[in-house]
Coordinates of N, CA and C and ligand atoms in Angstrom, one line a residue:
X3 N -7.3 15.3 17.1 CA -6.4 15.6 15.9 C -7.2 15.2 14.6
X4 N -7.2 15.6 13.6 CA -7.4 15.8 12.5 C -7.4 14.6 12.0
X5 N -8.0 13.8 10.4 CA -7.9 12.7 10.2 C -6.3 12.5 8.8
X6 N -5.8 12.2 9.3 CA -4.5 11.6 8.7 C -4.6 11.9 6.8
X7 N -3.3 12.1 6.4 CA -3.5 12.8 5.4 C -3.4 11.5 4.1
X8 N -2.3 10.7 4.9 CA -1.7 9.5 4.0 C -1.6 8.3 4.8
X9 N -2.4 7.6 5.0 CA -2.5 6.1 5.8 C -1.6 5.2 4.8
X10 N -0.9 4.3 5.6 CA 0.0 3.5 4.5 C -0.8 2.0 5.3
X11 N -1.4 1.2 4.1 CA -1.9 -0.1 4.9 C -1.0 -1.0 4.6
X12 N -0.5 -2.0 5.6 CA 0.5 -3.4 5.7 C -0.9 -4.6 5.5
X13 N -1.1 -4.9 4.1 CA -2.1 -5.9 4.3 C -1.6 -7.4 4.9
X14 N -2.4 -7.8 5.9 CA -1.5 -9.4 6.5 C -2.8 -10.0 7.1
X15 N -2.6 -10.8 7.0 CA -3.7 -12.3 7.3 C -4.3 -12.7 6.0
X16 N -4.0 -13.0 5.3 CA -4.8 -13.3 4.1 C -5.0 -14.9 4.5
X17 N -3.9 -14.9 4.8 CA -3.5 -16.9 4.5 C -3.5 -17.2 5.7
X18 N -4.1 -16.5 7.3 CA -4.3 -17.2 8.1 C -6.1 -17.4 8.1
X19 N -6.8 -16.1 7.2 CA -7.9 -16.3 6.9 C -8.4 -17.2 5.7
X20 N -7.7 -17.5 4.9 CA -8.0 -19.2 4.5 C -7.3 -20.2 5.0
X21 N -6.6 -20.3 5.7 CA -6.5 -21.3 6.3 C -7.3 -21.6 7.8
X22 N -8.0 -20.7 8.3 CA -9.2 -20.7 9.4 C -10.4 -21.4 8.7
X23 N -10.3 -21.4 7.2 CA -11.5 -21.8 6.5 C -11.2 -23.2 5.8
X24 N -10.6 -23.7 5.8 CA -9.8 -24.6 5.0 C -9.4 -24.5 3.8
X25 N -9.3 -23.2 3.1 CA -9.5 -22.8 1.5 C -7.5 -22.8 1.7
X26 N -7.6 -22.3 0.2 CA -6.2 -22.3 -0.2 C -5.8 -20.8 -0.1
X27 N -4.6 -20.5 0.4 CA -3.7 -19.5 0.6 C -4.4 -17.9 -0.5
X28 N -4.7 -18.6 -1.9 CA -5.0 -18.0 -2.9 C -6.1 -17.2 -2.6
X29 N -7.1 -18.0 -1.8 CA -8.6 -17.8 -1.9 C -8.5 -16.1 -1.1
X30 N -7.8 -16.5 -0.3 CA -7.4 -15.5 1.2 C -6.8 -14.1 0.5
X31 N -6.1 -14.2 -0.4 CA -5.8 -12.9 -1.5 C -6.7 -12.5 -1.8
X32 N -7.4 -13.5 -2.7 CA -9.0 -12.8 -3.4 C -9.5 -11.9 -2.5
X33 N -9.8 -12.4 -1.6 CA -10.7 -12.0 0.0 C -9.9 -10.7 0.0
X34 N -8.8 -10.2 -0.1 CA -8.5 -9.8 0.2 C -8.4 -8.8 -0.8
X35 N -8.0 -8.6 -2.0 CA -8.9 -7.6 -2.7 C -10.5 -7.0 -2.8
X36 N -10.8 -7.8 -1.9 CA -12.2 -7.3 -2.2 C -12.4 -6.6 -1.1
X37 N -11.4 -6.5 0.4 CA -11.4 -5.6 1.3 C -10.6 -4.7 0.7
X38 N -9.5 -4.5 -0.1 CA -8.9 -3.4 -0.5 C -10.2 -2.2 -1.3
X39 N -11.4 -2.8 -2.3 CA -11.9 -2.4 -2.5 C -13.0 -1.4 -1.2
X40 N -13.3 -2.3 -0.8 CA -14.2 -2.3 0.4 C -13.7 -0.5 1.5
X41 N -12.3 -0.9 1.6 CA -11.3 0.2 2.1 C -11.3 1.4 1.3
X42 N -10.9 1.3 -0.1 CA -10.8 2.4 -1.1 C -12.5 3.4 -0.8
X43 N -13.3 2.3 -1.0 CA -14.6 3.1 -1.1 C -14.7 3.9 0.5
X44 N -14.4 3.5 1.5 CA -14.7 4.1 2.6 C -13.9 5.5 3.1
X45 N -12.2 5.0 2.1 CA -11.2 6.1 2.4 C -11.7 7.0 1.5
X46 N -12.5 7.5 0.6 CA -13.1 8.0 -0.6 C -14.5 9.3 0.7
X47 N -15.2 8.1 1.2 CA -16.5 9.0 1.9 C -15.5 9.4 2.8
X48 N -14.9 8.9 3.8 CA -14.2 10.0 4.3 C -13.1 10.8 4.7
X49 N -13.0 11.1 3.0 CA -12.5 12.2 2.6 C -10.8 12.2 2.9
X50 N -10.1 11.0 3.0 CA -8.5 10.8 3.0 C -7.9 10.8 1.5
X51 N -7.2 11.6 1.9 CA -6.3 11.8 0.4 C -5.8 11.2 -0.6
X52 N -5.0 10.2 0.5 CA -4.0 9.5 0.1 C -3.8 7.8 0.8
X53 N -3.7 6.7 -0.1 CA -3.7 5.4 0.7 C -2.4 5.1 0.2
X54 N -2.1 3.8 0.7 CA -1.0 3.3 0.0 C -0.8 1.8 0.4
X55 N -0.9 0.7 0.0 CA -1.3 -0.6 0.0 C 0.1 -1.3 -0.2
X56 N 0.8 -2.1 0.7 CA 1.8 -3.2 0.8 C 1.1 -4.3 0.4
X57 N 1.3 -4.6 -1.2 CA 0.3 -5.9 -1.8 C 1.6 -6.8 -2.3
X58 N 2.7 -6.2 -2.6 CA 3.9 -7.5 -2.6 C 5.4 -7.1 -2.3
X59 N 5.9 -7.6 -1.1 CA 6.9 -7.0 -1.2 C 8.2 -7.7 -2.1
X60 N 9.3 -7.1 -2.3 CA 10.5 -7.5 -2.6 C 11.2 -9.2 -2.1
X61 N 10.4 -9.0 -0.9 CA 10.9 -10.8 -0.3 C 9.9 -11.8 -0.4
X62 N 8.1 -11.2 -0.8 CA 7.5 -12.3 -1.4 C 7.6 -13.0 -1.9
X63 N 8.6 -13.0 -3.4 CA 9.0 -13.9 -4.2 C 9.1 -15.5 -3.4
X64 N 9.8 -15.3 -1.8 CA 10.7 -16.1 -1.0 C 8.6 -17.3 -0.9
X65 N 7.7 -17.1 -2.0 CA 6.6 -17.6 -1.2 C 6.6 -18.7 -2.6
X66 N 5.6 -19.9 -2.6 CA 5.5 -20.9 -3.5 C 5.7 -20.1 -4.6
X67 N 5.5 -21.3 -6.0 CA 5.8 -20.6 -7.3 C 3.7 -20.4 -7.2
X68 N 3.3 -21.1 -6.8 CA 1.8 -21.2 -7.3 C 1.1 -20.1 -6.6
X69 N 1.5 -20.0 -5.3 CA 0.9 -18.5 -4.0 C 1.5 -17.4 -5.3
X70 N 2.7 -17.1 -5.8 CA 3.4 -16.0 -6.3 C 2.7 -16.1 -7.7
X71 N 2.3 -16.9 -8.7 CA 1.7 -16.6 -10.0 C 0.0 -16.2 -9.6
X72 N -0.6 -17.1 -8.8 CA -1.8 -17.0 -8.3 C -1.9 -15.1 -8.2
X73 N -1.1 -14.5 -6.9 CA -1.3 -13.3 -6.6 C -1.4 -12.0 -7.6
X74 N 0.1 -12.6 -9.0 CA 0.1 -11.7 -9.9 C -1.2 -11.9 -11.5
X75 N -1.9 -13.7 -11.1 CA -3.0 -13.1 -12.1 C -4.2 -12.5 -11.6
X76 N -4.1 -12.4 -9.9 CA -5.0 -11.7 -9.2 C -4.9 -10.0 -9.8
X77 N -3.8 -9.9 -9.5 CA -3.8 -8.3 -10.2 C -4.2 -8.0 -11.7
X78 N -3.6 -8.6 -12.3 CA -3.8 -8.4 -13.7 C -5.1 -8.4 -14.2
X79 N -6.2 -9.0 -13.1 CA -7.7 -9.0 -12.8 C -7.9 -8.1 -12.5
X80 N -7.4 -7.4 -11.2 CA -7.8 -6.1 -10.7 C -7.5 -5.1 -11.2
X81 N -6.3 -5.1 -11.6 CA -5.8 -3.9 -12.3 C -6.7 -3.5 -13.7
X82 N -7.2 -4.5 -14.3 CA -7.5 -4.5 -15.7 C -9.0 -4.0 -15.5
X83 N -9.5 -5.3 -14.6 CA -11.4 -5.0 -14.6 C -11.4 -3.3 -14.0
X84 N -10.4 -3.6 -12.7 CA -10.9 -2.0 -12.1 C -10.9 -0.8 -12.2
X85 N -10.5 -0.9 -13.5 CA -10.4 0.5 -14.1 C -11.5 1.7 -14.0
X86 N -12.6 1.2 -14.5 CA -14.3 1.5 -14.4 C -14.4 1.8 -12.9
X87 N -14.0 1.3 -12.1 CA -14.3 1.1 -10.5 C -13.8 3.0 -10.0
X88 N -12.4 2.6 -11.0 CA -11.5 3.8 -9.9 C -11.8 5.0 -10.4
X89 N -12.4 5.0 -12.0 CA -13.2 6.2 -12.7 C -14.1 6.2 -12.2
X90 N -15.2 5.7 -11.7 CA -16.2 5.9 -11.1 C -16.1 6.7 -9.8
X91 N -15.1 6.9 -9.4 CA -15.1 6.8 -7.7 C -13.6 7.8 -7.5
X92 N -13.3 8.4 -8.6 CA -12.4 9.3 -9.0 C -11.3 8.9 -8.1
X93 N -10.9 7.7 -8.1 CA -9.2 7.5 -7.4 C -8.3 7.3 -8.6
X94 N -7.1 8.1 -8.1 CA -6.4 8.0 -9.2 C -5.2 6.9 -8.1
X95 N -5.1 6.4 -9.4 CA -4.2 4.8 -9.1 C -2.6 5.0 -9.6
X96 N -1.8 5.0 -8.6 CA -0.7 4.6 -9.1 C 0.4 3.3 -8.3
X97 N 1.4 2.7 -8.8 CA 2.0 1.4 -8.8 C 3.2 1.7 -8.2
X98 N 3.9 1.5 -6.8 CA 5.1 1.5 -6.3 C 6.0 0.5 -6.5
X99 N 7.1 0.8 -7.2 CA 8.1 -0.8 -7.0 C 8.3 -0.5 -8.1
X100 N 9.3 -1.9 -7.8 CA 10.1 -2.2 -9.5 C 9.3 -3.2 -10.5
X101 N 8.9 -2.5 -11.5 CA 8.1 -3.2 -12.3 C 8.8 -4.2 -13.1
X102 N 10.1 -3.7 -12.9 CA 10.9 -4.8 -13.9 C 10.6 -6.2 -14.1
X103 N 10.3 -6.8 -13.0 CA 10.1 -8.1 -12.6 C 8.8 -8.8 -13.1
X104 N 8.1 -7.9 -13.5 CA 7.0 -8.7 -14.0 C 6.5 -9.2 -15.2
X105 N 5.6 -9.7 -15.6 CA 5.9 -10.2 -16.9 C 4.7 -8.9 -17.6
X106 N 5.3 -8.9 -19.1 CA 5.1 -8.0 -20.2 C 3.6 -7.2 -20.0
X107 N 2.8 -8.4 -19.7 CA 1.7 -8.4 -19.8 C 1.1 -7.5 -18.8
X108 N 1.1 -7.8 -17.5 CA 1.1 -6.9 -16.1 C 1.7 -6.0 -16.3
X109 N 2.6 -5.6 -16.4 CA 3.3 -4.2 -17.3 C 2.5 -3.5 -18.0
X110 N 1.9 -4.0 -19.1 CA 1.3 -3.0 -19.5 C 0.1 -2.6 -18.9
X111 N -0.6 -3.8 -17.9 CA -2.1 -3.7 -17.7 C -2.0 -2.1 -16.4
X112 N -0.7 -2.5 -15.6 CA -0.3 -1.5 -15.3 C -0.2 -0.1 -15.5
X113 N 0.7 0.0 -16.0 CA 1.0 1.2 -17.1 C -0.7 1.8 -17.4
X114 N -1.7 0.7 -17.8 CA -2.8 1.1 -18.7 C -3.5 1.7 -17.5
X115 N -3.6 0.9 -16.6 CA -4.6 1.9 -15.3 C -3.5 3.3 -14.9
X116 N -3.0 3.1 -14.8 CA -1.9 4.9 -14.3 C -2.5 5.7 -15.2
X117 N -2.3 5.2 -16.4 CA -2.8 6.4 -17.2 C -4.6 6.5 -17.2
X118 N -5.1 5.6 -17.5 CA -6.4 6.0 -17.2 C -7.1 6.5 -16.0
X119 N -6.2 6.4 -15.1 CA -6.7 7.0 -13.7 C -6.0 8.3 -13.7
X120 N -5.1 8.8 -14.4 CA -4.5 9.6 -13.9 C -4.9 11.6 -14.0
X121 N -6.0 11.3 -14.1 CA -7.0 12.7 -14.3 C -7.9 13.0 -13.0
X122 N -7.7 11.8 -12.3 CA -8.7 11.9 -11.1 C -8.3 12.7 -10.5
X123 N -9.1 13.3 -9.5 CA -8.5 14.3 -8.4 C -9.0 14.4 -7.2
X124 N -9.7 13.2 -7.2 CA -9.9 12.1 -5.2 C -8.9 11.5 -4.5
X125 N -9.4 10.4 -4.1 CA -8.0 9.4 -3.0 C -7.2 9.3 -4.3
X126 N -6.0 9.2 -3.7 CA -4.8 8.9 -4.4 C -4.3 7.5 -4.0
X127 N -4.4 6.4 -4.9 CA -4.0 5.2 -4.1 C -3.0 4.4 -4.5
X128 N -1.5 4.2 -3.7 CA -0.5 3.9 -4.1 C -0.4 2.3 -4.2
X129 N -0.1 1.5 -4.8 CA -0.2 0.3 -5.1 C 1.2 -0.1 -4.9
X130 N 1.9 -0.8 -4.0 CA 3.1 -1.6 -3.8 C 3.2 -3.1 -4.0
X131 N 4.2 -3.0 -5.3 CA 4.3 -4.0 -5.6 C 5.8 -4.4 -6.1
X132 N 6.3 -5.7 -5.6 CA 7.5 -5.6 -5.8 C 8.5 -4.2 -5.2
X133 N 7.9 -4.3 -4.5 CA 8.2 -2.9 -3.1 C 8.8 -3.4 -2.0
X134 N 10.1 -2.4 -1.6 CA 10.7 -2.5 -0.4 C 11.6 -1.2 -0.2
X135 N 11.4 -0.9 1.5 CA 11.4 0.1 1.9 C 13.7 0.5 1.3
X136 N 14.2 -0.4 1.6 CA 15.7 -0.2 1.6 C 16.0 0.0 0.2
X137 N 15.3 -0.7 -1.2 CA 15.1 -1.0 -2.2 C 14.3 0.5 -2.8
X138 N 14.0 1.3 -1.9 CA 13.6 2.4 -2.4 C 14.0 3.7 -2.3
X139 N 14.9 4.2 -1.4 CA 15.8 4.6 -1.1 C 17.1 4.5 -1.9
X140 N 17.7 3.2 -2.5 CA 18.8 2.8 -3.1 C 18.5 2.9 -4.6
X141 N 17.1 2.8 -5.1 CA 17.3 3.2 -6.2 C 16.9 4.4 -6.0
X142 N 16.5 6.1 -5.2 CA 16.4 7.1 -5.1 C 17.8 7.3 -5.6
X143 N 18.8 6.7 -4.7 CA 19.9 7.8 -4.5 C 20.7 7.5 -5.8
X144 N 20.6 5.7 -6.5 CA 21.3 5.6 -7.5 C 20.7 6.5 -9.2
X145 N 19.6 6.9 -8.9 CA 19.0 8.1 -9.3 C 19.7 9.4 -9.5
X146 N 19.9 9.9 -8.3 CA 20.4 10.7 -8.3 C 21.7 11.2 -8.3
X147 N 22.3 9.6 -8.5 CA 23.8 9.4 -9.5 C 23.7 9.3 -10.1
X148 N 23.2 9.4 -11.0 CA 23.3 8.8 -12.4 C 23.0 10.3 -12.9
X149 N 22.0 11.2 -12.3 CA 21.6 13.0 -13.0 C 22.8 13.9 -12.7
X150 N 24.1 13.4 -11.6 CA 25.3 13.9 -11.5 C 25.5 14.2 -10.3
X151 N 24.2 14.3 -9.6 CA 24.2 15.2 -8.0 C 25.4 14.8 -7.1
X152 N 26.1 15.4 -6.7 CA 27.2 15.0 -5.8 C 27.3 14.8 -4.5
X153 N 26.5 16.2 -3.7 CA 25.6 15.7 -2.9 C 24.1 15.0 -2.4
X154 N 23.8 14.1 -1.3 CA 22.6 14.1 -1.4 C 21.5 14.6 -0.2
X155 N 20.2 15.2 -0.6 CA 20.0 16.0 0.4 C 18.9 14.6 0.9
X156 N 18.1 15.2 2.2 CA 17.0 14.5 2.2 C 15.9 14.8 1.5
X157 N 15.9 16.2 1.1 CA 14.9 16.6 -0.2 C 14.9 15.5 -1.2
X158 N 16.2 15.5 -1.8 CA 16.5 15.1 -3.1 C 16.2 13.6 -3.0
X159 N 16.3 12.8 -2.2 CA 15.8 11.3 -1.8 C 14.3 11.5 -1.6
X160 N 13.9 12.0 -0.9 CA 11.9 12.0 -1.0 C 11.9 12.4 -2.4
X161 N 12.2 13.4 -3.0 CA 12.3 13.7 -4.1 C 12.4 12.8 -5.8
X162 N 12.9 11.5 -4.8 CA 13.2 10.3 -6.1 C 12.4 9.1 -6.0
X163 N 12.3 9.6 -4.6 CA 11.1 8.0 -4.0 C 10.1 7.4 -5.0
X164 N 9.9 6.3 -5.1 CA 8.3 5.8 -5.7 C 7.3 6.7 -5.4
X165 N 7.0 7.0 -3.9 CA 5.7 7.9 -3.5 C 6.0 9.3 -3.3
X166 N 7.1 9.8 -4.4 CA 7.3 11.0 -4.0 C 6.2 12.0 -4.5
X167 N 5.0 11.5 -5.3 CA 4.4 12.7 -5.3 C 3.3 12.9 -3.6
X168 N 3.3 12.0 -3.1 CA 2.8 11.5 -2.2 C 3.2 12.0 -0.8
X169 N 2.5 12.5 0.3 CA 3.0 13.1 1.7 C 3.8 12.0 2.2
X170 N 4.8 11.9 3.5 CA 4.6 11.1 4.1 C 3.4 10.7 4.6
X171 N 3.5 9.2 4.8 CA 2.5 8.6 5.8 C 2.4 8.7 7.2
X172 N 1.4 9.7 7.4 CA 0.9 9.8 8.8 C 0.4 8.3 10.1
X173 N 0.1 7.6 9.0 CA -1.0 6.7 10.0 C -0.8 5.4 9.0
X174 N 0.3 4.2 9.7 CA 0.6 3.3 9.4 C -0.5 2.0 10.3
X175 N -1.3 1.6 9.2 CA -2.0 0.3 9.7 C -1.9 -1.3 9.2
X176 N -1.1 -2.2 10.7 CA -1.1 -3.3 10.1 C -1.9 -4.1 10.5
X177 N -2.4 -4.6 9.6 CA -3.6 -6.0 10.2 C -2.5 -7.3 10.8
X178 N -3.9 -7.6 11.5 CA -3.2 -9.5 11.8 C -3.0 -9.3 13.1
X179 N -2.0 -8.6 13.7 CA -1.7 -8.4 14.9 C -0.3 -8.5 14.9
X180 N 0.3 -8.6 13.6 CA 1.8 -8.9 13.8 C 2.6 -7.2 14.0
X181 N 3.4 -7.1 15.3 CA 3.7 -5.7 15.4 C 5.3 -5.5 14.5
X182 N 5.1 -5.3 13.6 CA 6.5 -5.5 12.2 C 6.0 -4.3 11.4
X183 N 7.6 -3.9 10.7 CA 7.3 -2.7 9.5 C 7.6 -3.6 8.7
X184 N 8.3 -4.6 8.0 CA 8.6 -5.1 7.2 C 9.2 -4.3 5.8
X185 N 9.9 -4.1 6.2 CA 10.8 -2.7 5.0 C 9.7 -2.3 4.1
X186 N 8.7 -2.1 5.0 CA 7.5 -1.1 4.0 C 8.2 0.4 4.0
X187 N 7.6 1.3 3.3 CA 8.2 2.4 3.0 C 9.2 3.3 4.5
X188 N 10.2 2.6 4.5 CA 11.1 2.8 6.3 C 11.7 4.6 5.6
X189 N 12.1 5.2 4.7 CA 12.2 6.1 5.0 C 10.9 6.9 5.0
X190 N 10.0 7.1 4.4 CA 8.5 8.0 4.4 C 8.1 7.7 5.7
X191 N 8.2 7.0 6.4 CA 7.4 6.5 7.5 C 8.2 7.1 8.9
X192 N 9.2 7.6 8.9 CA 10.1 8.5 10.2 C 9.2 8.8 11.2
X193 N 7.8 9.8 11.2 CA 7.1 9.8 11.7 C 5.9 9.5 12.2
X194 N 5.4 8.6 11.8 CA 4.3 7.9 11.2 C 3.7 7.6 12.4
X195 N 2.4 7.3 12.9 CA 1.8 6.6 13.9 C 1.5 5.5 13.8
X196 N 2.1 4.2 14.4 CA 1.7 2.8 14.1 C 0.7 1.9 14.7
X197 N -0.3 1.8 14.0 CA -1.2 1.1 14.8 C -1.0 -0.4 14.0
X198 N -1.6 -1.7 15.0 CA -1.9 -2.9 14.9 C -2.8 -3.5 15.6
X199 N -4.2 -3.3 14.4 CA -5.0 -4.2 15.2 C -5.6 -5.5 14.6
X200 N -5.9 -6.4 15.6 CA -5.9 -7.8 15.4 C -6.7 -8.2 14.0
X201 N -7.5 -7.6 13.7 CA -8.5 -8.3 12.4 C -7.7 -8.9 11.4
X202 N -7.8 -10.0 10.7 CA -6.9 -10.4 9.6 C -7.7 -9.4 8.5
X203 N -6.8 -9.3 7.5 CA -6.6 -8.3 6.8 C -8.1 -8.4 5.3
X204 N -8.6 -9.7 4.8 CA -9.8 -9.9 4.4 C -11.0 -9.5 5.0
X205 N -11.3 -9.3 6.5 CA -11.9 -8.6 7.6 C -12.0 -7.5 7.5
X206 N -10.9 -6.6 7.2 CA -11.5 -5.2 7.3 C -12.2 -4.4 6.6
X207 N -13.0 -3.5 7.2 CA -13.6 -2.9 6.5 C -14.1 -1.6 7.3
X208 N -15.2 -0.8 6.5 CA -15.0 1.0 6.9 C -15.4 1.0 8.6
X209 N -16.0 0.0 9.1 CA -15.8 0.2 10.8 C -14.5 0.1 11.4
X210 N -13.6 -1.3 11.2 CA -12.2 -1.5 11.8 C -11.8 0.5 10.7
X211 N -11.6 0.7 9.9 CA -11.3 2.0 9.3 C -11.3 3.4 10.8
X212 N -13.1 3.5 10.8 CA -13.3 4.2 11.5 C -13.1 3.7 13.0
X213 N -12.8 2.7 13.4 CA -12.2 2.6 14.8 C -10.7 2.8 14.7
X214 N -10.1 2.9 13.5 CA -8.4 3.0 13.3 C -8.1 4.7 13.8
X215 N -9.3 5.5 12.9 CA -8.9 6.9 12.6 C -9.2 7.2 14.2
X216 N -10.3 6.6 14.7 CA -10.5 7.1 16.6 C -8.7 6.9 17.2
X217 N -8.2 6.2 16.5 CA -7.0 6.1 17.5 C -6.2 6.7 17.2
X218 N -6.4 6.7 16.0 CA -5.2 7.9 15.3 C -5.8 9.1 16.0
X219 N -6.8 9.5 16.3 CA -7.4 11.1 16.8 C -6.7 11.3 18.0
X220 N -6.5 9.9 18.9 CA -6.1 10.1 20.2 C -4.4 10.3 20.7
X221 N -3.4 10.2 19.0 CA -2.1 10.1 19.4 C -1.9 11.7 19.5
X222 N -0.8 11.8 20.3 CA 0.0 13.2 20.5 C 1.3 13.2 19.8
X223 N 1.5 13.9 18.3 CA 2.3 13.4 17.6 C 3.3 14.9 18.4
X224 N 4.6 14.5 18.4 CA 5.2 15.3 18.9 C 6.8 15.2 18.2
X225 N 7.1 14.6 17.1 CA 8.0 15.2 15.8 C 9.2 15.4 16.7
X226 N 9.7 14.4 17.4 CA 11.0 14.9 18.6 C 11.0 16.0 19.6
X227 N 9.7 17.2 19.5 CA 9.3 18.1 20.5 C 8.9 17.8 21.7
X228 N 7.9 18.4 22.5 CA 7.0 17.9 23.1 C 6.0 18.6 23.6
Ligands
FPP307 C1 -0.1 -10.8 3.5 O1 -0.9 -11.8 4.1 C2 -0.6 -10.5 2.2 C3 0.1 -10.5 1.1 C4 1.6 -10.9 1.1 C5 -0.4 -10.1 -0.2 C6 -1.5 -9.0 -0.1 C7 -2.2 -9.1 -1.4 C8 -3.5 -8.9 -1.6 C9 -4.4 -8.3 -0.5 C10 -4.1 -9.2 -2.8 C11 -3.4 -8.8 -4.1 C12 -3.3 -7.4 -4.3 C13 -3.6 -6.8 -5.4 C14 -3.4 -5.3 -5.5 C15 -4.0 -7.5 -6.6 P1 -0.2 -13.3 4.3 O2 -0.5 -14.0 3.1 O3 1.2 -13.1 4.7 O4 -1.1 -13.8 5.5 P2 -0.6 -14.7 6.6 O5 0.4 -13.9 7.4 O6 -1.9 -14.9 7.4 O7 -0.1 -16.0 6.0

């Protein structure tokens, strides 16, 4: 089968990979952007469309104040330095979730990569943050109260989604070994092929990738048919 149009990645093990090391929870993030990068460049050579990265969900908050400020000045580093990176390498970047929640600042560093990426015409890489699958859905449909619609179709909900410019996701990968969707995108994902393999999520890189897509080649997607 063909290689997957839109992989959705569940990043997980950050914090059992600093804590194998004795480092702090934090360090294991870092690590962990630097496989997201590592990933971006590989999904780029070969030739996937579309990524889409679970980097915070809606119930992270539930984690220390120091793991939760730590994570978001991690971004506001990545988002800001990597600008150059994603022009280089023609990904255009965009941010899933409710931005509301974050402070001014990350907001606009935000905002400033969407737009500066937003001419690219390579991987397309969705950024979740402050992201949750029920949470995304509920603000579609209160969306599409608020424009008048009376009924609602399933068009009209993909239609309002965060990733609605975005396919569904074909090929759902979670690291770590934990087999969970964790209200990552639960309606886009109906279809999806789930794989979980053990590497913690700082670990991966374009081999675990290209041993992911071998398994994706081997599923018989069959869409309720058969
Ligand atoms: C899950 O591992 C990982 C997260 C909740 C955060 C993922 C974040 C990053 C990779 C870095 C930040 C991203 C951006 C875009 C700046 P865990 O901490 O739950 O690991 P554990 O299950 O081993 O404790």
């Amino acid at each position: 089968m063909a290689n997957p149009k839109h992989i959705a990645f569940i990043l997980d093990g950050n914090g059992r990979w600093a804590a194998r090391r004795g480092l702090p929870r934090n360090m294991g993030h870092r690590e962990g952007v630097k496989a997201i990068e590592k990933t971006l460049l590989a999904l780029c050579e070969l030739q996937i469309p579309y990524a889409s990265f679970f980097a915070f969900s809606t119930d992270n908050w539930k984690r220390s104040k120091e793991e939760v400020d730590g994570l978001f000045s991690l971004a506001e580093e990545y988002f800001e330095k990597g600008i150059d990176f994603f022009n280089e390498h023609n990904i255009k970047v965009q941010i899933f979730g409710d931005r509301s929640a974050f402070s001014p600042k990350l907001q606009t560093i935000m905002q400033n990569v969407c737009e500066k990426t937003a001419q690219n015409t390579g991987l397309n890489a969705g950024f979740c943050l402050n992201y949750g699958g029920r949470e995304d859905i509920v603000q579609a449909v209160n969306k599409l109260i608020e424009s008048g619609e009376k009924i609602v179709t399933k068009q009209l909900i993909s239609a309002n989604l965060y990733s609605k410019d975005y396919p569904d996701p074909d090929f759902v990968i979670r690291t770590s070994g934990e087999q969970r969707i964790s209200n990552f995108m639960l309606w886009q994902m109906s279809y999806a092929e789930l794989y979980f393999p053990k590497v913690l999520w700082p670990d991966f890189d374009k081999k675990h990738l290209i041993k992911s897509l071998k398994v994706f080649s081997k599923r018989k997607r069959r869409f309720g048919g058969y």
